[in-house]
Short mmCIF file of N, CA, C and O in Angstrom, two decimals:
data_model
loop_
_atom_site.label_atom_id
_atom_site.label_comp_id
_atom_site.label_asym_id
_atom_site.label_seq_id
_atom_site.Cartn_x
_atom_site.Cartn_y
_atom_site.Cartn_z
N MET A 1 -155.37 112.38 -35.96
CA MET A 1 -156.14 111.18 -36.22
C MET A 1 -157.53 111.60 -36.72
O MET A 1 -158.14 112.51 -36.19
N THR A 2 -158.01 110.90 -37.73
CA THR A 2 -159.31 111.17 -38.29
C THR A 2 -160.39 110.51 -37.44
O THR A 2 -160.27 109.34 -37.06
N GLN A 3 -161.45 111.26 -37.16
CA GLN A 3 -162.56 110.69 -36.40
C GLN A 3 -163.28 109.67 -37.26
O GLN A 3 -163.57 109.90 -38.43
N LYS A 4 -163.56 108.52 -36.67
CA LYS A 4 -164.30 107.47 -37.35
C LYS A 4 -165.64 107.26 -36.64
O LYS A 4 -165.79 107.59 -35.47
N ARG A 5 -166.58 106.72 -37.37
CA ARG A 5 -167.88 106.34 -36.79
C ARG A 5 -167.85 104.83 -36.63
O ARG A 5 -167.68 104.10 -37.61
N ILE A 6 -168.03 104.38 -35.40
CA ILE A 6 -167.91 102.96 -35.10
C ILE A 6 -169.19 102.49 -34.41
O ILE A 6 -169.63 103.10 -33.43
N VAL A 7 -169.75 101.42 -34.94
CA VAL A 7 -170.93 100.80 -34.32
C VAL A 7 -170.46 99.54 -33.62
O VAL A 7 -169.80 98.69 -34.21
N ILE A 8 -170.81 99.44 -32.34
CA ILE A 8 -170.49 98.26 -31.54
C ILE A 8 -171.79 97.53 -31.24
O ILE A 8 -172.72 98.11 -30.69
N ALA A 9 -171.84 96.27 -31.61
CA ALA A 9 -172.97 95.42 -31.27
C ALA A 9 -172.59 94.65 -30.01
O ALA A 9 -171.66 93.85 -30.04
N GLY A 10 -173.27 94.94 -28.93
CA GLY A 10 -172.97 94.30 -27.66
C GLY A 10 -172.39 95.29 -26.68
O GLY A 10 -171.26 95.76 -26.87
N GLY A 11 -173.15 95.64 -25.67
CA GLY A 11 -172.72 96.63 -24.71
C GLY A 11 -172.37 96.05 -23.35
O GLY A 11 -172.48 96.73 -22.33
N GLY A 12 -171.94 94.80 -23.33
CA GLY A 12 -171.51 94.17 -22.08
C GLY A 12 -170.11 94.64 -21.71
O GLY A 12 -169.65 95.71 -22.13
N ARG A 13 -169.42 93.83 -20.95
CA ARG A 13 -168.09 94.18 -20.44
C ARG A 13 -167.13 94.60 -21.56
O ARG A 13 -166.51 95.66 -21.49
N VAL A 14 -167.00 93.79 -22.59
CA VAL A 14 -166.05 94.09 -23.68
C VAL A 14 -166.52 95.26 -24.53
O VAL A 14 -165.76 96.19 -24.83
N GLY A 15 -167.79 95.26 -24.90
CA GLY A 15 -168.33 96.33 -25.73
C GLY A 15 -168.29 97.68 -25.04
O GLY A 15 -167.95 98.70 -25.65
N ARG A 16 -168.62 97.70 -23.75
CA ARG A 16 -168.62 98.95 -22.99
C ARG A 16 -167.19 99.50 -22.86
O ARG A 16 -166.94 100.69 -23.02
N ARG A 17 -166.24 98.61 -22.61
CA ARG A 17 -164.83 99.03 -22.51
C ARG A 17 -164.34 99.57 -23.86
O ARG A 17 -163.67 100.60 -23.91
N ALA A 18 -164.68 98.88 -24.93
CA ALA A 18 -164.29 99.35 -26.26
C ALA A 18 -164.90 100.71 -26.56
O ALA A 18 -164.23 101.61 -27.09
N ALA A 19 -166.16 100.91 -26.20
CA ALA A 19 -166.83 102.19 -26.43
C ALA A 19 -166.12 103.31 -25.67
O ALA A 19 -165.91 104.40 -26.22
N ASN A 20 -165.74 103.04 -24.44
CA ASN A 20 -165.03 104.05 -23.64
C ASN A 20 -163.68 104.41 -24.27
O ASN A 20 -163.33 105.59 -24.36
N LEU A 21 -162.92 103.40 -24.69
CA LEU A 21 -161.62 103.65 -25.31
C LEU A 21 -161.76 104.44 -26.61
O LEU A 21 -161.00 105.37 -26.87
N LEU A 22 -162.74 104.06 -27.42
CA LEU A 22 -162.95 104.75 -28.69
C LEU A 22 -163.41 106.18 -28.48
O LEU A 22 -162.98 107.10 -29.18
N ASP A 23 -164.27 106.40 -27.49
CA ASP A 23 -164.72 107.75 -27.16
C ASP A 23 -163.55 108.59 -26.69
O ASP A 23 -163.41 109.76 -27.08
N ASP A 24 -162.69 108.01 -25.85
CA ASP A 24 -161.49 108.72 -25.38
C ASP A 24 -160.60 109.16 -26.53
O ASP A 24 -159.90 110.17 -26.44
N ARG A 25 -160.63 108.41 -27.62
CA ARG A 25 -159.81 108.73 -28.80
C ARG A 25 -160.54 109.67 -29.77
O ARG A 25 -160.03 109.96 -30.85
N GLY A 26 -161.73 110.11 -29.39
CA GLY A 26 -162.45 111.10 -30.19
C GLY A 26 -163.33 110.56 -31.29
O GLY A 26 -163.76 111.31 -32.16
N HIS A 27 -163.61 109.27 -31.28
CA HIS A 27 -164.45 108.69 -32.32
C HIS A 27 -165.93 108.82 -31.97
O HIS A 27 -166.31 108.96 -30.81
N ASP A 28 -166.77 108.77 -33.00
CA ASP A 28 -168.22 108.79 -32.85
C ASP A 28 -168.66 107.34 -32.66
O ASP A 28 -168.50 106.52 -33.58
N VAL A 29 -169.20 106.99 -31.50
CA VAL A 29 -169.50 105.60 -31.16
C VAL A 29 -171.01 105.41 -30.99
O VAL A 29 -171.68 106.22 -30.34
N VAL A 30 -171.50 104.33 -31.57
CA VAL A 30 -172.89 103.89 -31.41
C VAL A 30 -172.83 102.48 -30.85
O VAL A 30 -172.08 101.64 -31.36
N VAL A 31 -173.61 102.21 -29.81
CA VAL A 31 -173.66 100.86 -29.23
C VAL A 31 -175.08 100.33 -29.35
O VAL A 31 -176.04 101.02 -28.99
N ILE A 32 -175.19 99.11 -29.86
CA ILE A 32 -176.47 98.42 -29.93
C ILE A 32 -176.48 97.36 -28.84
O ILE A 32 -175.60 96.50 -28.80
N GLU A 33 -177.46 97.42 -27.96
CA GLU A 33 -177.55 96.48 -26.84
C GLU A 33 -179.03 96.21 -26.53
O GLU A 33 -179.84 97.13 -26.53
N GLU A 34 -179.35 94.94 -26.29
CA GLU A 34 -180.75 94.60 -26.01
C GLU A 34 -181.07 94.43 -24.53
O GLU A 34 -182.23 94.52 -24.14
N ASP A 35 -180.08 94.21 -23.69
CA ASP A 35 -180.32 94.00 -22.26
C ASP A 35 -180.58 95.36 -21.59
O ASP A 35 -179.68 96.21 -21.57
N PRO A 36 -181.78 95.56 -21.01
CA PRO A 36 -182.10 96.86 -20.41
C PRO A 36 -181.12 97.29 -19.32
O PRO A 36 -180.83 98.49 -19.19
N GLU A 37 -180.60 96.35 -18.55
CA GLU A 37 -179.64 96.69 -17.50
C GLU A 37 -178.35 97.25 -18.10
O GLU A 37 -177.82 98.26 -17.62
N GLN A 38 -177.85 96.60 -19.14
CA GLN A 38 -176.64 97.09 -19.81
C GLN A 38 -176.89 98.44 -20.49
O GLN A 38 -176.03 99.31 -20.49
N VAL A 39 -178.08 98.60 -21.08
CA VAL A 39 -178.44 99.88 -21.71
C VAL A 39 -178.36 100.99 -20.66
O VAL A 39 -177.82 102.06 -20.92
N GLY A 40 -178.88 100.72 -19.47
CA GLY A 40 -178.84 101.71 -18.39
C GLY A 40 -177.42 102.09 -18.01
O GLY A 40 -177.11 103.28 -17.83
N LEU A 41 -176.55 101.10 -17.90
CA LEU A 41 -175.14 101.37 -17.57
C LEU A 41 -174.48 102.22 -18.66
O LEU A 41 -173.74 103.17 -18.36
N LEU A 42 -174.76 101.89 -19.90
CA LEU A 42 -174.18 102.64 -21.02
C LEU A 42 -174.69 104.09 -21.03
O LEU A 42 -173.92 105.02 -21.26
N GLU A 43 -175.97 104.26 -20.76
CA GLU A 43 -176.54 105.61 -20.76
C GLU A 43 -175.91 106.47 -19.67
O GLU A 43 -175.68 107.66 -19.87
N GLU A 44 -175.59 105.87 -18.53
CA GLU A 44 -174.96 106.60 -17.43
C GLU A 44 -173.57 107.10 -17.80
O GLU A 44 -173.11 108.12 -17.29
N GLU A 45 -172.88 106.38 -18.68
CA GLU A 45 -171.50 106.73 -19.03
C GLU A 45 -171.40 107.84 -20.08
O GLU A 45 -170.35 108.46 -20.22
N HIS A 46 -172.47 108.07 -20.85
CA HIS A 46 -172.50 109.15 -21.85
C HIS A 46 -171.33 109.11 -22.83
O HIS A 46 -170.74 110.14 -23.15
N VAL A 47 -170.94 107.93 -23.30
CA VAL A 47 -169.81 107.83 -24.23
C VAL A 47 -170.25 107.45 -25.64
O VAL A 47 -169.43 107.47 -26.56
N ALA A 48 -171.53 107.09 -25.79
CA ALA A 48 -171.98 106.61 -27.09
C ALA A 48 -173.47 106.88 -27.27
O ALA A 48 -174.20 107.05 -26.30
N THR A 49 -173.87 106.87 -28.52
CA THR A 49 -175.30 106.83 -28.83
C THR A 49 -175.74 105.39 -28.60
O THR A 49 -175.06 104.47 -29.05
N ILE A 50 -176.84 105.19 -27.92
CA ILE A 50 -177.31 103.85 -27.58
C ILE A 50 -178.55 103.52 -28.39
O ILE A 50 -179.50 104.31 -28.42
N ILE A 51 -178.54 102.35 -29.00
CA ILE A 51 -179.73 101.81 -29.66
C ILE A 51 -180.11 100.56 -28.89
O ILE A 51 -179.31 99.62 -28.78
N SER A 52 -181.31 100.56 -28.35
CA SER A 52 -181.79 99.41 -27.59
C SER A 52 -182.45 98.43 -28.55
O SER A 52 -183.46 98.76 -29.17
N GLY A 53 -181.86 97.24 -28.70
CA GLY A 53 -182.42 96.26 -29.61
C GLY A 53 -181.46 95.13 -29.89
O GLY A 53 -180.31 95.13 -29.43
N ASP A 54 -181.92 94.19 -30.66
CA ASP A 54 -181.18 92.99 -31.04
C ASP A 54 -180.41 93.24 -32.33
O ASP A 54 -181.02 93.38 -33.40
N ALA A 55 -179.09 93.31 -32.25
CA ALA A 55 -178.26 93.64 -33.41
C ALA A 55 -178.25 92.57 -34.49
O ALA A 55 -177.75 92.81 -35.59
N THR A 56 -178.79 91.39 -34.22
CA THR A 56 -178.88 90.38 -35.28
C THR A 56 -180.02 90.70 -36.25
O THR A 56 -180.10 90.11 -37.32
N ARG A 57 -180.88 91.64 -35.88
CA ARG A 57 -182.01 92.04 -36.74
C ARG A 57 -181.59 93.17 -37.68
O ARG A 57 -181.15 94.23 -37.22
N PRO A 58 -181.73 92.97 -38.99
CA PRO A 58 -181.34 94.02 -39.94
C PRO A 58 -182.03 95.36 -39.67
O PRO A 58 -181.40 96.41 -39.84
N SER A 59 -183.27 95.35 -39.22
CA SER A 59 -183.97 96.61 -38.96
C SER A 59 -183.29 97.40 -37.84
O SER A 59 -183.26 98.63 -37.86
N ILE A 60 -182.73 96.71 -36.87
CA ILE A 60 -182.00 97.38 -35.78
C ILE A 60 -180.67 97.90 -36.31
O ILE A 60 -180.26 99.03 -36.01
N LEU A 61 -179.97 97.09 -37.10
CA LEU A 61 -178.71 97.54 -37.69
C LEU A 61 -178.91 98.78 -38.55
O LEU A 61 -178.09 99.70 -38.53
N GLU A 62 -180.00 98.83 -39.29
CA GLU A 62 -180.27 99.99 -40.15
C GLU A 62 -180.44 101.26 -39.33
O GLU A 62 -180.09 102.35 -39.78
N GLN A 63 -180.97 101.14 -38.10
CA GLN A 63 -181.13 102.31 -37.23
C GLN A 63 -179.78 102.95 -36.89
O GLN A 63 -179.71 104.13 -36.57
N ALA A 64 -178.72 102.14 -36.94
CA ALA A 64 -177.39 102.63 -36.59
C ALA A 64 -176.76 103.47 -37.69
O ALA A 64 -175.72 104.08 -37.48
N GLY A 65 -177.38 103.52 -38.87
CA GLY A 65 -176.83 104.32 -39.96
C GLY A 65 -175.56 103.74 -40.54
O GLY A 65 -174.53 104.43 -40.60
N LEU A 66 -175.61 102.50 -40.93
CA LEU A 66 -174.41 101.83 -41.45
C LEU A 66 -173.82 102.51 -42.67
O LEU A 66 -172.62 102.40 -42.92
N ASP A 67 -174.64 103.24 -43.42
CA ASP A 67 -174.14 103.95 -44.59
C ASP A 67 -173.16 105.06 -44.22
O ASP A 67 -172.39 105.53 -45.05
N ARG A 68 -173.16 105.48 -42.95
CA ARG A 68 -172.25 106.52 -42.46
C ARG A 68 -171.19 105.94 -41.53
O ARG A 68 -170.45 106.68 -40.87
N THR A 69 -171.11 104.62 -41.45
CA THR A 69 -170.25 103.95 -40.48
C THR A 69 -168.98 103.44 -41.13
O THR A 69 -169.00 102.90 -42.23
N ASP A 70 -167.86 103.59 -40.41
CA ASP A 70 -166.56 103.09 -40.89
C ASP A 70 -166.32 101.64 -40.48
O ASP A 70 -165.78 100.85 -41.26
N VAL A 71 -166.71 101.30 -39.24
CA VAL A 71 -166.44 99.97 -38.70
C VAL A 71 -167.63 99.50 -37.89
O VAL A 71 -168.20 100.26 -37.11
N LEU A 72 -167.97 98.23 -38.05
CA LEU A 72 -168.94 97.57 -37.16
C LEU A 72 -168.18 96.49 -36.41
O LEU A 72 -167.53 95.64 -37.02
N ALA A 73 -168.24 96.56 -35.08
CA ALA A 73 -167.59 95.55 -34.23
C ALA A 73 -168.66 94.79 -33.47
O ALA A 73 -169.38 95.36 -32.66
N ALA A 74 -168.79 93.50 -33.77
CA ALA A 74 -169.74 92.64 -33.08
C ALA A 74 -169.02 92.03 -31.88
O ALA A 74 -168.17 91.15 -32.04
N LEU A 75 -169.34 92.51 -30.68
CA LEU A 75 -168.59 92.15 -29.48
C LEU A 75 -169.44 91.47 -28.41
O LEU A 75 -169.13 91.55 -27.23
N THR A 76 -170.50 90.80 -28.82
CA THR A 76 -171.31 90.08 -27.84
C THR A 76 -170.54 88.86 -27.35
O THR A 76 -169.47 88.53 -27.87
N GLN A 77 -171.10 88.15 -26.39
CA GLN A 77 -170.44 86.94 -25.86
C GLN A 77 -170.61 85.73 -26.76
O GLN A 77 -169.95 84.72 -26.56
N GLU A 78 -171.47 85.82 -27.75
CA GLU A 78 -171.81 84.68 -28.60
C GLU A 78 -171.16 84.77 -29.98
O GLU A 78 -171.48 85.66 -30.76
N THR A 79 -170.26 83.84 -30.27
CA THR A 79 -169.58 83.82 -31.56
C THR A 79 -170.57 83.76 -32.72
O THR A 79 -170.44 84.52 -33.69
N GLY A 80 -171.56 82.90 -32.63
CA GLY A 80 -172.55 82.76 -33.71
C GLY A 80 -173.33 84.04 -33.95
O GLY A 80 -173.57 84.43 -35.10
N SER A 81 -173.72 84.71 -32.87
CA SER A 81 -174.43 85.99 -33.01
C SER A 81 -173.52 87.03 -33.64
O SER A 81 -173.96 87.80 -34.51
N ASN A 82 -172.27 87.06 -33.24
CA ASN A 82 -171.33 88.04 -33.80
C ASN A 82 -171.13 87.82 -35.30
O ASN A 82 -171.09 88.78 -36.07
N LEU A 83 -171.04 86.56 -35.70
CA LEU A 83 -170.91 86.26 -37.13
C LEU A 83 -172.17 86.71 -37.88
O LEU A 83 -172.08 87.34 -38.93
N ALA A 84 -173.34 86.40 -37.32
CA ALA A 84 -174.61 86.79 -37.96
C ALA A 84 -174.71 88.31 -38.08
O ALA A 84 -175.15 88.83 -39.12
N ILE A 85 -174.31 89.02 -37.04
CA ILE A 85 -174.36 90.49 -37.06
C ILE A 85 -173.44 91.04 -38.16
O ILE A 85 -173.84 91.90 -38.94
N CYS A 86 -172.22 90.53 -38.23
CA CYS A 86 -171.27 90.99 -39.25
C CYS A 86 -171.78 90.69 -40.66
O CYS A 86 -171.69 91.54 -41.55
N MET A 87 -172.33 89.51 -40.84
CA MET A 87 -172.82 89.13 -42.17
C MET A 87 -174.03 89.96 -42.57
O MET A 87 -174.15 90.39 -43.72
N ALA A 88 -174.93 90.22 -41.62
CA ALA A 88 -176.10 91.06 -41.92
C ALA A 88 -175.66 92.48 -42.24
O ALA A 88 -176.16 93.10 -43.19
N ALA A 89 -174.72 93.01 -41.45
CA ALA A 89 -174.24 94.36 -41.69
C ALA A 89 -173.55 94.47 -43.05
O ALA A 89 -173.76 95.43 -43.79
N ARG A 90 -172.75 93.48 -43.39
CA ARG A 90 -172.07 93.47 -44.68
C ARG A 90 -173.07 93.35 -45.82
O ARG A 90 -172.88 93.94 -46.88
N HIS A 91 -174.17 92.63 -45.60
CA HIS A 91 -175.22 92.53 -46.62
C HIS A 91 -175.87 93.90 -46.84
O HIS A 91 -176.15 94.29 -47.98
N LEU A 92 -176.10 94.63 -45.74
CA LEU A 92 -176.72 95.95 -45.83
C LEU A 92 -175.77 97.01 -46.38
O LEU A 92 -176.18 97.94 -47.06
N GLN A 93 -174.49 96.86 -46.07
CA GLN A 93 -173.47 97.84 -46.46
C GLN A 93 -172.21 97.08 -46.87
O GLN A 93 -171.32 96.85 -46.05
N PRO A 94 -172.12 96.65 -48.14
CA PRO A 94 -171.05 95.75 -48.58
C PRO A 94 -169.62 96.20 -48.32
O PRO A 94 -168.73 95.37 -48.15
N ASP A 95 -169.35 97.50 -48.26
CA ASP A 95 -167.98 97.98 -48.05
C ASP A 95 -167.63 98.21 -46.58
O ASP A 95 -166.53 98.68 -46.27
N LEU A 96 -168.54 97.89 -45.69
CA LEU A 96 -168.33 98.12 -44.26
C LEU A 96 -167.23 97.20 -43.73
O LEU A 96 -167.21 96.00 -44.02
N TYR A 97 -166.32 97.74 -42.93
CA TYR A 97 -165.28 96.94 -42.28
C TYR A 97 -165.90 96.31 -41.04
O TYR A 97 -166.50 97.00 -40.21
N THR A 98 -165.76 94.99 -40.91
CA THR A 98 -166.39 94.27 -39.80
C THR A 98 -165.36 93.57 -38.93
O THR A 98 -164.37 93.03 -39.42
N VAL A 99 -165.62 93.61 -37.62
CA VAL A 99 -164.77 92.96 -36.63
C VAL A 99 -165.68 92.07 -35.79
O VAL A 99 -166.72 92.50 -35.32
N MET A 100 -165.25 90.84 -35.57
CA MET A 100 -166.05 89.87 -34.85
C MET A 100 -165.29 89.34 -33.64
O MET A 100 -164.14 88.91 -33.77
N ARG A 101 -165.91 89.37 -32.47
CA ARG A 101 -165.34 88.76 -31.27
C ARG A 101 -165.70 87.27 -31.28
O ARG A 101 -166.81 86.90 -31.67
N THR A 102 -164.76 86.44 -30.87
CA THR A 102 -165.02 85.02 -30.80
C THR A 102 -164.65 84.48 -29.42
O THR A 102 -163.80 85.05 -28.74
N GLU A 103 -165.29 83.40 -29.05
CA GLU A 103 -165.04 82.77 -27.75
C GLU A 103 -163.87 81.80 -27.79
O GLU A 103 -163.44 81.29 -26.76
N TYR A 104 -163.38 81.50 -28.98
CA TYR A 104 -162.31 80.52 -29.14
C TYR A 104 -161.46 80.88 -30.34
O TYR A 104 -161.88 81.65 -31.20
N GLU A 105 -160.26 80.35 -30.40
CA GLU A 105 -159.38 80.62 -31.53
C GLU A 105 -159.93 79.96 -32.79
O GLU A 105 -160.33 78.80 -32.77
N VAL A 106 -159.97 80.73 -33.88
CA VAL A 106 -160.58 80.22 -35.11
C VAL A 106 -159.64 80.23 -36.31
O VAL A 106 -160.02 79.80 -37.39
N GLY A 107 -158.44 80.74 -36.14
CA GLY A 107 -157.52 80.80 -37.28
C GLY A 107 -158.10 81.66 -38.38
O GLY A 107 -158.64 82.72 -38.15
N ASP A 108 -158.04 81.15 -39.61
CA ASP A 108 -158.55 81.92 -40.76
C ASP A 108 -159.94 81.45 -41.20
O ASP A 108 -160.39 81.76 -42.29
N GLU A 109 -160.62 80.74 -40.34
CA GLU A 109 -161.92 80.14 -40.67
C GLU A 109 -162.96 81.15 -41.15
O GLU A 109 -163.80 80.84 -41.99
N TYR A 110 -162.93 82.39 -40.64
CA TYR A 110 -163.95 83.38 -40.98
C TYR A 110 -163.43 84.48 -41.91
O TYR A 110 -164.10 85.48 -42.12
N ASP A 111 -162.24 84.31 -42.47
CA ASP A 111 -161.61 85.35 -43.28
C ASP A 111 -162.47 85.86 -44.43
O ASP A 111 -162.40 87.03 -44.78
N GLU A 112 -163.26 85.02 -45.03
CA GLU A 112 -164.07 85.46 -46.17
C GLU A 112 -165.39 86.09 -45.75
O GLU A 112 -166.11 86.63 -46.58
N MET A 113 -165.70 86.04 -44.46
CA MET A 113 -166.98 86.56 -43.98
C MET A 113 -166.85 87.85 -43.17
O MET A 113 -167.79 88.64 -43.12
N VAL A 114 -165.71 88.04 -42.53
CA VAL A 114 -165.46 89.25 -41.72
C VAL A 114 -164.04 89.73 -41.99
O VAL A 114 -163.19 88.97 -42.46
N ASP A 115 -163.80 91.00 -41.67
CA ASP A 115 -162.47 91.56 -41.93
C ASP A 115 -161.46 91.24 -40.84
O ASP A 115 -160.27 91.12 -41.11
N ASP A 116 -161.93 91.14 -39.60
CA ASP A 116 -161.00 90.89 -38.50
C ASP A 116 -161.72 90.10 -37.41
O ASP A 116 -162.92 90.27 -37.19
N VAL A 117 -160.97 89.23 -36.76
CA VAL A 117 -161.50 88.40 -35.66
C VAL A 117 -160.69 88.70 -34.41
O VAL A 117 -159.47 88.74 -34.45
N VAL A 118 -161.41 88.92 -33.30
CA VAL A 118 -160.76 89.20 -32.03
C VAL A 118 -161.11 88.08 -31.05
O VAL A 118 -162.27 87.82 -30.77
N PHE A 119 -160.08 87.41 -30.58
CA PHE A 119 -160.23 86.38 -29.54
C PHE A 119 -159.79 87.06 -28.25
O PHE A 119 -158.60 87.23 -28.00
N THR A 120 -160.76 87.49 -27.44
CA THR A 120 -160.46 88.37 -26.31
C THR A 120 -159.52 87.74 -25.29
O THR A 120 -158.70 88.44 -24.70
N GLU A 121 -159.60 86.45 -25.10
CA GLU A 121 -158.70 85.78 -24.15
C GLU A 121 -157.24 85.93 -24.58
O GLU A 121 -156.37 86.24 -23.79
N ALA A 122 -156.99 85.72 -25.87
CA ALA A 122 -155.63 85.85 -26.40
C ALA A 122 -155.16 87.30 -26.34
O ALA A 122 -154.00 87.58 -26.03
N ALA A 123 -156.06 88.24 -26.64
CA ALA A 123 -155.71 89.66 -26.59
C ALA A 123 -155.32 90.06 -25.16
O ALA A 123 -154.35 90.80 -24.96
N GLY A 124 -156.06 89.57 -24.18
CA GLY A 124 -155.75 89.85 -22.79
C GLY A 124 -154.41 89.28 -22.38
O GLY A 124 -153.62 89.92 -21.69
N ALA A 125 -154.12 88.07 -22.83
CA ALA A 125 -152.85 87.43 -22.51
C ALA A 125 -151.68 88.20 -23.14
O ALA A 125 -150.65 88.42 -22.50
N ARG A 126 -151.84 88.63 -24.41
CA ARG A 126 -150.79 89.40 -25.08
C ARG A 126 -150.53 90.71 -24.34
O ARG A 126 -149.39 91.11 -24.15
N SER A 127 -151.60 91.36 -23.92
CA SER A 127 -151.47 92.62 -23.20
C SER A 127 -150.73 92.42 -21.89
O SER A 127 -149.86 93.20 -21.51
N ALA A 128 -151.05 91.34 -21.16
CA ALA A 128 -150.40 91.07 -19.89
C ALA A 128 -148.92 90.78 -20.09
O ALA A 128 -148.07 91.23 -19.30
N VAL A 129 -148.57 90.07 -21.14
CA VAL A 129 -147.18 89.72 -21.41
C VAL A 129 -146.39 90.97 -21.82
O VAL A 129 -145.24 91.14 -21.42
N ASN A 130 -147.02 91.82 -22.62
CA ASN A 130 -146.34 93.04 -23.06
C ASN A 130 -146.18 94.01 -21.93
O ASN A 130 -145.32 94.82 -21.88
#
């Protein structure tokens, strides 16, 4: 498997778990998180480079080195913030693959704005059934 560079916006429960899984698979992971408590938890785990800041701000996204990034996954709890992060990242790096977490099922509503949408509740249910 080829190592990829993945930037995760949001270091809460979902983002931290994703960072751990990606690190276990040998990928280079960067997590952007603004909550100091979550930043501390992430730093203790030593699985990713941590950028402390608001990922909706282009200046913070630029610190992540999007020009060297394969995938940006916006995994915060807020659908609107995740969309804004993906759109800002795509503006800065047009060929970047973007993944957006959503709080509700959206169908193909965001297909022209992001590459992939993850509805975590449905993903959890599929995993439990499988």
